[in-house]
Short mmCIF file of C-alpha atoms and ligand atoms in Angstrom, two decimals:
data_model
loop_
_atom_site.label_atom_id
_atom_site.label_comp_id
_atom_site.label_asym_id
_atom_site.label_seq_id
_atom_site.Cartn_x
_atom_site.Cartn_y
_atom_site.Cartn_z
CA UNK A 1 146.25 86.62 73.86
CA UNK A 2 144.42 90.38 74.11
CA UNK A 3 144.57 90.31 70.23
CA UNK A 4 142.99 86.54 70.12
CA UNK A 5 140.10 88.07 72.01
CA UNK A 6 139.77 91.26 70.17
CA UNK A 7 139.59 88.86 67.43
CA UNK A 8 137.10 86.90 68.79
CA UNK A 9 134.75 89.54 70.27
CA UNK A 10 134.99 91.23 66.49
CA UNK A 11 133.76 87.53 64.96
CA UNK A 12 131.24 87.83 67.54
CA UNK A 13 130.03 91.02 66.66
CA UNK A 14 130.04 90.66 63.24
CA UNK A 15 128.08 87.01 63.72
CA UNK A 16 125.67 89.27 65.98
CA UNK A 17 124.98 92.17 63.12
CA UNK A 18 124.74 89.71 60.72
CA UNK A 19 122.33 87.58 62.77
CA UNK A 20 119.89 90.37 62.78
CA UNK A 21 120.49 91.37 59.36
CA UNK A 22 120.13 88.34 57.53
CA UNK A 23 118.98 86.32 59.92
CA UNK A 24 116.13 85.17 57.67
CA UNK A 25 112.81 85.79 59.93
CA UNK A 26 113.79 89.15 61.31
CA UNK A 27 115.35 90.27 57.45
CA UNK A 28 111.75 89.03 56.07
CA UNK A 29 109.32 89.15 59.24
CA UNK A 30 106.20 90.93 57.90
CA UNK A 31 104.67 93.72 59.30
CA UNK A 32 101.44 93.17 60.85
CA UNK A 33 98.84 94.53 59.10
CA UNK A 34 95.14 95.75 60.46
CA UNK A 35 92.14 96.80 58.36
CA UNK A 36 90.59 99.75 59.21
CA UNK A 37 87.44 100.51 57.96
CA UNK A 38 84.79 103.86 58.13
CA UNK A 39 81.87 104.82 56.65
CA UNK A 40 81.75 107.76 55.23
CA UNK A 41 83.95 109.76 52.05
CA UNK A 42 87.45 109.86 52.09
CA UNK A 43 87.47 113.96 52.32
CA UNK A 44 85.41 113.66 55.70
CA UNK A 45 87.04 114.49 58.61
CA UNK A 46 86.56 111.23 60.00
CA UNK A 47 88.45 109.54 57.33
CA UNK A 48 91.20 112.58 57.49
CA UNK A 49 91.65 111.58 61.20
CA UNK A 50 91.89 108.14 60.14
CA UNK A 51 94.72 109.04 57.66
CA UNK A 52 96.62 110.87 60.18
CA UNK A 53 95.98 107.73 62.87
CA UNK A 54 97.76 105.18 60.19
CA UNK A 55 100.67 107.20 59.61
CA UNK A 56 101.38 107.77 63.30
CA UNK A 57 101.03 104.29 64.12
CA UNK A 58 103.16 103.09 60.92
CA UNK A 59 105.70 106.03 61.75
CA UNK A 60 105.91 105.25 65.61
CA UNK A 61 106.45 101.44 65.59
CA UNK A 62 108.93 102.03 62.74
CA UNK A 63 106.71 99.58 59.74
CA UNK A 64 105.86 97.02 62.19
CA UNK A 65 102.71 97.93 62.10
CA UNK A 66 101.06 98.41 58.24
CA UNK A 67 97.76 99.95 58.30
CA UNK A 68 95.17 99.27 55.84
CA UNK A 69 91.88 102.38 55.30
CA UNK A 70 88.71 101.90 53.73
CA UNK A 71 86.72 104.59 53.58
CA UNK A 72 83.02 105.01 52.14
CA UNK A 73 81.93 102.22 53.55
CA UNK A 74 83.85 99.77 51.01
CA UNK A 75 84.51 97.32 54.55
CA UNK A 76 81.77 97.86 56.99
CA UNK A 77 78.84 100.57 56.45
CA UNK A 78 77.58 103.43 59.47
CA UNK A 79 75.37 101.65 61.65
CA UNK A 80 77.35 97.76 60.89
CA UNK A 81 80.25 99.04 62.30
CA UNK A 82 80.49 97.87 66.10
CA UNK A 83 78.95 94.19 65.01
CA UNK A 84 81.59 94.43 62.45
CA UNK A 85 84.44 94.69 64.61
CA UNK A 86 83.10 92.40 67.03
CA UNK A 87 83.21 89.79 64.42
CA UNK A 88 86.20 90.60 63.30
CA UNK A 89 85.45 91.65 59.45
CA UNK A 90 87.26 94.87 60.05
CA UNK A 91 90.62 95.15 62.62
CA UNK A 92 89.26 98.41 63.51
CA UNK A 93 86.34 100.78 62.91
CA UNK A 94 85.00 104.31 63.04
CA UNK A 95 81.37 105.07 64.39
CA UNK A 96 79.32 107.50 65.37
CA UNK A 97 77.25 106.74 68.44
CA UNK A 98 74.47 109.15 67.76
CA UNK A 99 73.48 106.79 64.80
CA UNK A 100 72.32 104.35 67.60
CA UNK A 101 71.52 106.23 70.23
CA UNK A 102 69.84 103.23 73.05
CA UNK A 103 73.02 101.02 72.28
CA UNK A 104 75.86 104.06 73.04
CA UNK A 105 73.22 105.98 75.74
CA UNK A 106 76.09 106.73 78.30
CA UNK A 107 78.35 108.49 75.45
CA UNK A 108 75.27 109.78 73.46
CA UNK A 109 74.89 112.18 76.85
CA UNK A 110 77.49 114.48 75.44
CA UNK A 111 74.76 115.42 72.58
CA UNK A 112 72.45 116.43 74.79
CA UNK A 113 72.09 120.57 74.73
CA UNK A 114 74.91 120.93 77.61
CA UNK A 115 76.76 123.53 76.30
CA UNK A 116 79.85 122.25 74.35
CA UNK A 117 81.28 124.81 72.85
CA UNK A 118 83.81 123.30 69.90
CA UNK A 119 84.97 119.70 68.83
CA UNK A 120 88.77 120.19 70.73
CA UNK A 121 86.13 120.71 74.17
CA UNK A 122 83.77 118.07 72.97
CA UNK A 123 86.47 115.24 71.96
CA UNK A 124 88.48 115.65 75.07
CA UNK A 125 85.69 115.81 77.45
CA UNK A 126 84.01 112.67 75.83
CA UNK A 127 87.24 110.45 76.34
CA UNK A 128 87.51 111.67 79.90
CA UNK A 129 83.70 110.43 80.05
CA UNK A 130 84.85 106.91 78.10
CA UNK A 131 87.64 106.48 80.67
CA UNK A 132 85.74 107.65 84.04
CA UNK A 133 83.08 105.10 83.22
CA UNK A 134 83.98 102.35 80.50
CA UNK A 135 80.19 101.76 79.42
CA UNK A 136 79.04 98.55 79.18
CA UNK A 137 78.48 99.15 75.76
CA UNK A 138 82.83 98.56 74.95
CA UNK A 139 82.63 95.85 76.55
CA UNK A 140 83.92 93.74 73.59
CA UNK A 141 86.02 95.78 71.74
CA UNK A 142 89.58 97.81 72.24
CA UNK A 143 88.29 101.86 72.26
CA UNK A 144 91.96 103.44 70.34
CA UNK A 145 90.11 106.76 70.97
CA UNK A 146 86.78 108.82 71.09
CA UNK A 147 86.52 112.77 69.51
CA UNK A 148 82.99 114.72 68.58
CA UNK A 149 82.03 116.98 65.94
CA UNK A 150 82.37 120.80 66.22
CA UNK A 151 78.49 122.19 67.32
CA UNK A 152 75.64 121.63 64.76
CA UNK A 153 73.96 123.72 62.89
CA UNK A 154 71.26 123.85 60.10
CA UNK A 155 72.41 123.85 56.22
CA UNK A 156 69.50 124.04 54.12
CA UNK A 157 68.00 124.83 50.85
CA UNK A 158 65.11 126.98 52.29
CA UNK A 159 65.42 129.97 54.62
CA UNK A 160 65.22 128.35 58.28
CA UNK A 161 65.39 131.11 60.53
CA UNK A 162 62.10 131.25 62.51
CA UNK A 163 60.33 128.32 64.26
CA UNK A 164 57.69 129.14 61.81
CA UNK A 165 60.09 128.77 58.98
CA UNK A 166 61.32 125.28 60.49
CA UNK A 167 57.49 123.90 61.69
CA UNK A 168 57.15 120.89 59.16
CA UNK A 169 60.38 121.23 57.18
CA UNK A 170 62.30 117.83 56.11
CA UNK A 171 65.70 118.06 57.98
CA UNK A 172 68.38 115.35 58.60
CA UNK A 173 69.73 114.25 61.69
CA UNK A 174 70.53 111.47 64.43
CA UNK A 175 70.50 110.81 67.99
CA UNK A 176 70.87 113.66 70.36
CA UNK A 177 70.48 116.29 67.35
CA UNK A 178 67.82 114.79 66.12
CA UNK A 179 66.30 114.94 69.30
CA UNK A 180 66.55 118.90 68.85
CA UNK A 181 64.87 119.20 65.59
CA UNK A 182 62.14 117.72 66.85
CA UNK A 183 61.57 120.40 70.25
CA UNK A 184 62.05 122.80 67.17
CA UNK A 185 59.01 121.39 65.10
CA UNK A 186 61.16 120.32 62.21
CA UNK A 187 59.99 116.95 60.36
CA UNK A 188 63.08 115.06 61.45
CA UNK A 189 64.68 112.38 59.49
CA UNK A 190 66.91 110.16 60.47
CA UNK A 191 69.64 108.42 58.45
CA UNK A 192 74.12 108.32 58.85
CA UNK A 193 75.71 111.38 56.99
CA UNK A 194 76.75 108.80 53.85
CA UNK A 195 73.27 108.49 53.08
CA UNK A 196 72.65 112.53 53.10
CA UNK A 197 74.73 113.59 49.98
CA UNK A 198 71.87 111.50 48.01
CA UNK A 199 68.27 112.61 50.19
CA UNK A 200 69.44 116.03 49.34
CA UNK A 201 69.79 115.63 45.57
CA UNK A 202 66.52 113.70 45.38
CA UNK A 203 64.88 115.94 47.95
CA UNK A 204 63.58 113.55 50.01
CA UNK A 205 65.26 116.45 52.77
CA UNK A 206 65.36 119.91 52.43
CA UNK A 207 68.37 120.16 54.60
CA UNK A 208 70.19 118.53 57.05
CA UNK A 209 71.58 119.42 60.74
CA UNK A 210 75.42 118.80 61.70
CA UNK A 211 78.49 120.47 62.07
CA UNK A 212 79.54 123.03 58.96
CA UNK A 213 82.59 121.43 57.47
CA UNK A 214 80.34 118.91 55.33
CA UNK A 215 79.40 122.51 53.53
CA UNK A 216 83.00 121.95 51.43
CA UNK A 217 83.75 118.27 52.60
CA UNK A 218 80.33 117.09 50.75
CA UNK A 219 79.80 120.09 48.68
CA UNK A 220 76.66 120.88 50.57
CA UNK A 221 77.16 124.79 49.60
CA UNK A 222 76.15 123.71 46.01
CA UNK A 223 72.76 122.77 47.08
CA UNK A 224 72.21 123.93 50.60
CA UNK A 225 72.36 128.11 49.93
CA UNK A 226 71.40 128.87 54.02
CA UNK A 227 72.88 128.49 57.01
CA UNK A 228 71.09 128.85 61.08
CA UNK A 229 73.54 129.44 63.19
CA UNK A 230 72.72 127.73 66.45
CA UNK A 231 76.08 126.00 67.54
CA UNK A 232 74.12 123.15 69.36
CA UNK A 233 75.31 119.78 70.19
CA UNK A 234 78.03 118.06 68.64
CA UNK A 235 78.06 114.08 67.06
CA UNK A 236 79.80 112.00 69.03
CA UNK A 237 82.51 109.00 67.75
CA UNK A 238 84.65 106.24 68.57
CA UNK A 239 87.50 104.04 66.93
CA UNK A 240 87.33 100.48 67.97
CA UNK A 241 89.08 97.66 67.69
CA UNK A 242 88.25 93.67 67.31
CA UNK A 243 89.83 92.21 71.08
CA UNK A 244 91.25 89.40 69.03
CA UNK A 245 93.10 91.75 66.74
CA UNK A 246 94.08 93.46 69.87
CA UNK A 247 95.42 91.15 72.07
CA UNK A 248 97.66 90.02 69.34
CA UNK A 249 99.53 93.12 69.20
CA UNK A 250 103.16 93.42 70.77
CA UNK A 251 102.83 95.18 74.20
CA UNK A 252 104.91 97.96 72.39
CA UNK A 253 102.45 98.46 69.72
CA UNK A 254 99.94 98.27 72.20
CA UNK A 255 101.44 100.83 74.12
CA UNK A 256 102.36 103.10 71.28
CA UNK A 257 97.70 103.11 70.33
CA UNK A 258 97.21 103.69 73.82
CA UNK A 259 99.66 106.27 74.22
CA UNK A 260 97.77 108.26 71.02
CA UNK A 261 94.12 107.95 72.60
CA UNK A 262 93.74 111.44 74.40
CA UNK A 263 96.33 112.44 71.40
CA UNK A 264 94.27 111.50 68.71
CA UNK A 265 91.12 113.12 70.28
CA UNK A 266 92.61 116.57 70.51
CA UNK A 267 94.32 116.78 67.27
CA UNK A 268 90.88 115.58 65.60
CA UNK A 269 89.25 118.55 67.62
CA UNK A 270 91.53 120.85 66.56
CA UNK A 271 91.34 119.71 62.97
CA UNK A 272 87.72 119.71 62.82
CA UNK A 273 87.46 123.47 64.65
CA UNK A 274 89.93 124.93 61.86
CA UNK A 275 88.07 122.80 59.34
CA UNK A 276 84.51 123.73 59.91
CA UNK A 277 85.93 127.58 59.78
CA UNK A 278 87.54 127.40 56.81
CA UNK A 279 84.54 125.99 55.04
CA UNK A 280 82.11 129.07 56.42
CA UNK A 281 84.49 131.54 54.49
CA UNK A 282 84.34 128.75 51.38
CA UNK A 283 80.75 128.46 51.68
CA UNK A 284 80.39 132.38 51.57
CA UNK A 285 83.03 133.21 49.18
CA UNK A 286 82.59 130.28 46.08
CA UNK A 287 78.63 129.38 46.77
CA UNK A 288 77.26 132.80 48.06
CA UNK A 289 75.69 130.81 50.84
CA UNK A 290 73.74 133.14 53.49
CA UNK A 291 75.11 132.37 56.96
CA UNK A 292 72.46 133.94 59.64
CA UNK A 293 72.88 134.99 63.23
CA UNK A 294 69.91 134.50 65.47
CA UNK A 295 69.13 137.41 67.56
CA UNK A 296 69.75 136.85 71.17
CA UNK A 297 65.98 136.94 71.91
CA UNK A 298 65.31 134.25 69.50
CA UNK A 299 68.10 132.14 70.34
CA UNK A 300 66.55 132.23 74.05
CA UNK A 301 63.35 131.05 72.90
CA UNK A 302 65.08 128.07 70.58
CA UNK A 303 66.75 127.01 73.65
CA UNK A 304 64.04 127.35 76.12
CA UNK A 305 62.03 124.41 73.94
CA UNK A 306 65.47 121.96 74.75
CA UNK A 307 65.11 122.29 78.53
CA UNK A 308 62.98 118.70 78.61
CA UNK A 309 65.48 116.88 76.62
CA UNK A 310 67.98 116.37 79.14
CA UNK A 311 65.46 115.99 81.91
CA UNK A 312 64.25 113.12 79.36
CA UNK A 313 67.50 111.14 79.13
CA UNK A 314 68.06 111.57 82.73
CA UNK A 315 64.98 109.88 83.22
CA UNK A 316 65.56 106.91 80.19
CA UNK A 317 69.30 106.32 81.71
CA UNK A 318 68.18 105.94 85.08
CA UNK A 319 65.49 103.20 84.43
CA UNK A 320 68.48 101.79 82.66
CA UNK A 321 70.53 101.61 85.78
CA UNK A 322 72.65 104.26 84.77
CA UNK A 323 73.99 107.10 87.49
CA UNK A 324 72.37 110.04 85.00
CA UNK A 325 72.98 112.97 87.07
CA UNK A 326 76.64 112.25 87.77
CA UNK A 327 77.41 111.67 84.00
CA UNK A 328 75.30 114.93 83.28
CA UNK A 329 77.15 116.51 85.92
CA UNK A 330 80.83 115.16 84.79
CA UNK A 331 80.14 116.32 81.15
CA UNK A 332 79.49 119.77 82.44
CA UNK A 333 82.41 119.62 84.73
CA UNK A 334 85.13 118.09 82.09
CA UNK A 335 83.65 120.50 79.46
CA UNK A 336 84.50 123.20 81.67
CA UNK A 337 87.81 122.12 82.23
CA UNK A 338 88.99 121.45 78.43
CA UNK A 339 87.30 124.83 77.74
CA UNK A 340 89.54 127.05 79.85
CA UNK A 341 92.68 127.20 79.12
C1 3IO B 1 79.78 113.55 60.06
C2 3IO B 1 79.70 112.19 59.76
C3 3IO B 1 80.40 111.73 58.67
C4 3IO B 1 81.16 112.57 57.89
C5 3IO B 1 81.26 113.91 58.18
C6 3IO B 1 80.56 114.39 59.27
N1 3IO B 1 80.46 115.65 59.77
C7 3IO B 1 79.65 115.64 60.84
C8 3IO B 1 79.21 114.36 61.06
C9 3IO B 1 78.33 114.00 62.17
C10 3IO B 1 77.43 112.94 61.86
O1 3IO B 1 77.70 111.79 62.10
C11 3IO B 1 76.21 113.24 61.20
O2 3IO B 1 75.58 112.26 60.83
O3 3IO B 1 75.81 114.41 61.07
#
């Protein structure tokens, strides 16, 4: 009798095992695979956090999940990306908001000249912004995370390091930094950082205005020989998702991109920080590119000339309907408390 049944429950066990071994939909059930698409070079940290994104997704839903990059725009291109996902030619996407700056205006208030002092600051206080108020402008899409560039500064191929020096000169930026080039009398043009590489070489710009790790990333110390320091404003992204492609997803898979949001943001952050550093010391060491400090009194008077930018967007965002000192006041507040430790 007991051996009948340790008989039996062995059969049953070994039916079970073999069940999910060979049981032919679970032995062949194939993963689920997403398209993921961004718009600039694969050596960009954009596309690095990207990288890192995929294989924590693949390696925490053990293959379930198979992920599938295009970088360089090959999928969607900079400023196609949110239709793109929307309509579902891309699973996911990577954008920066600053390239439209009336469609993202709530997020785009982290590059106004609030202080933000790195990208690990700037990324975490932007998805406590994206989570406090959900903008409108999400509405349609899944946001897997948000993260910002380190501060700006100006790379160029001329000296820049008097207002004088920068009254008239072609430089490259969007959104809220472009917004600064323009209080500082530069002749700002605007275009995404994929279409940069290629003003600079035909010199339709003499330089461009964004955080330093492009200097090695895009070889911009071959061509740009000076750098302004001015750590102001950072670029702000996000990583979307098609709804469709989202609601599809296993709760556990779900669960496992949700749990990396705030994740995701900080280890971009701290990438980007160490990134941007190492490609100063590159930039000066291989290229003999001229990194220069303002002196304090300058700096002051650079700064002074930003004051009406903020009082600007406070004044757009509220004839938009939006609560503009609150958000002003949050990004100060959350910067503050990602900044000390
Ligand atoms: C950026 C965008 C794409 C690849 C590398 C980058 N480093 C800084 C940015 C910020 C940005 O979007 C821009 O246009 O300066």
């Amino acid at each position: 009798m007991g051996k009948k049944i340790v008989l039996l429950v062995a059969v049953m066990f070994a039916a079970s095992v073999m069940g999910i071994v060979c049981h032919p939909t679970a032995a062949v059930a194939a993963p689920i695979e997403l398209n993921y698409a961004n718009f600039p070079p694969a050596p960009t940290f954009p596309c690095v956090q990207m990288e890192r994104w995929k294989e924590e997704v693949e390696k925490r839903t053990q293959g379930a999940v198979v992920i599938k990059t295009f970088p360089g725009g090959t999928l969607l291109k900079a400023k196609a990306m949110m239709d793109g996902v929307v309509a579902g030619q891309a699973d996911i996407g990577c954008l920066c908001m600053a390239y439209q700056p009336g469609r993202f205006m709530l997020t785009n208030a982290t590059s106004l000249p609030l202080g933000i002092p790195s990208s690990q600051v700037g990324s975490l206080a932007l998805w406590d912004l994206y989570k406090k108020y959900k903008p409108e402008a999400f509405a349609k899409v899944k946001v897997l995370t948000m993260f910002t560039t380190a501060p700006a500064n100006i790379m160029s191929k001329v000296p820049a390091q008097t207002l004088e020096q920068i009254k008239g000169l072609d430089l490259r930026a969007s959104g809220g930094a472009a917004q600064i080039l323009k209080a500082w009398g530069a002749n700002q043009v605007g275009m995404p950082m994929s279409a940069t590489p290629e003003a600079l070489q035909k010199g339709v710009v003499q330089g461009l205005f964004s955080s330093l790790e492009v200097m090695k990333d895009l070889k911009f110390a071959e061509i740009c020989k000076h750098v302004t320091m001015t750590d102001t404003v950072i670029y702000p992204f996000a990583v979307v998702m098609n709804m469709e492609s989202w609601k599809k997803l296993p709760p556990k898979v779900q669960k496992v991109m949700e749990e990396l949001g705030e994740e995701q943001a900080k280890w971009t952050g701290i990438y980007m920080d160490n990134h941007a550093k190492d490609a100063v010391a590159w930039s000066k060491e291989k290229h003999k590119v001229d990194f220069y400090q303002l002196a304090d009194e300058e700096l002051a008077k650079w700064n002074l000339l930003l004051a009406p930018i903020t009082e600007k967007w406070m004044a757009d965002a509220k004839k938009k309907g939006l609560p503009a000192k609150a958000i002003v006041d949050d990004i100060k507040a959350f910067t503050k408390k990602h900044a000390t430790p």
